[in-house]
Amino acid sequence: MTGPDALPARRRQVADRTKGFLPDAEADALRAAAADARPGLWLEIGTYCAKSTVHLGHVAETVGAHLVSLDHHHGSEENQPGWEWHDPTLLDPRTGRLETLPHARHTLHEAGLEGSVSLLVASTQQVAPWWSSPLEFLFLDGNHTEEVAQHDYATFARHLTAGALLAVHDVFPDPRDGGRPPWHVVQRALGSGAFEQVSVTDSLRILRRTDERWADGAAR
Ligand code: MG
């Protein structure tokens, strides 16, 4: 690989040692999709420790886009103590809460991406009411409950321009493979008539917005 989706060895080492849930094949597909997106503003929902942010941020820097990565940094349900994806090393001893922001900042510093990526520390419910910037790339990988997954899609995908790309992670058509909300989001997007599917790589779906008109809820 020599295109904008080719990740330099130093950044790959940083991404590989960063905690997160993004297998190599999906990371490669995410960068390849992003390399096809127009520059401008890109938004990632669900930073965690910034593993996928390194992959996306590298492509953003290469093509001249700016990446905003949004997370409240207290983890999703499945990351909390007693749940399947809990990592006790991410607990803040002062609060007893999961606290991934220092890890994400460290990751971006090590990757040399602090100039190309802005971390936005808030819940999507806090940001959605005031967000108004058009988006060229949106990566939905935040909270996977039905309510929040649907909220994040409905409130941010409307800001995608015609031709912009929507990536959705953890899409499992078969409930035996994982939770259903991201799959429901993909079905909703395709069913709205405003998106077409570009690619499928394991649990990563890439869609393209084909229609500027937003039929799925209020106009932007
Ligand atoms: Mg994910």
XYZ file of C-alpha atoms and ligand atoms in Angstrom, residues 21 141 144 169-170, ligand 1:
6
model
C -11.891 -3.572 19.598
C -18.967 3.152 16.991
C -24.540 0.039 21.140
C -19.022 -0.832 13.340
C -20.159 -4.006 15.099
Mg -16.721 -1.062 17.817
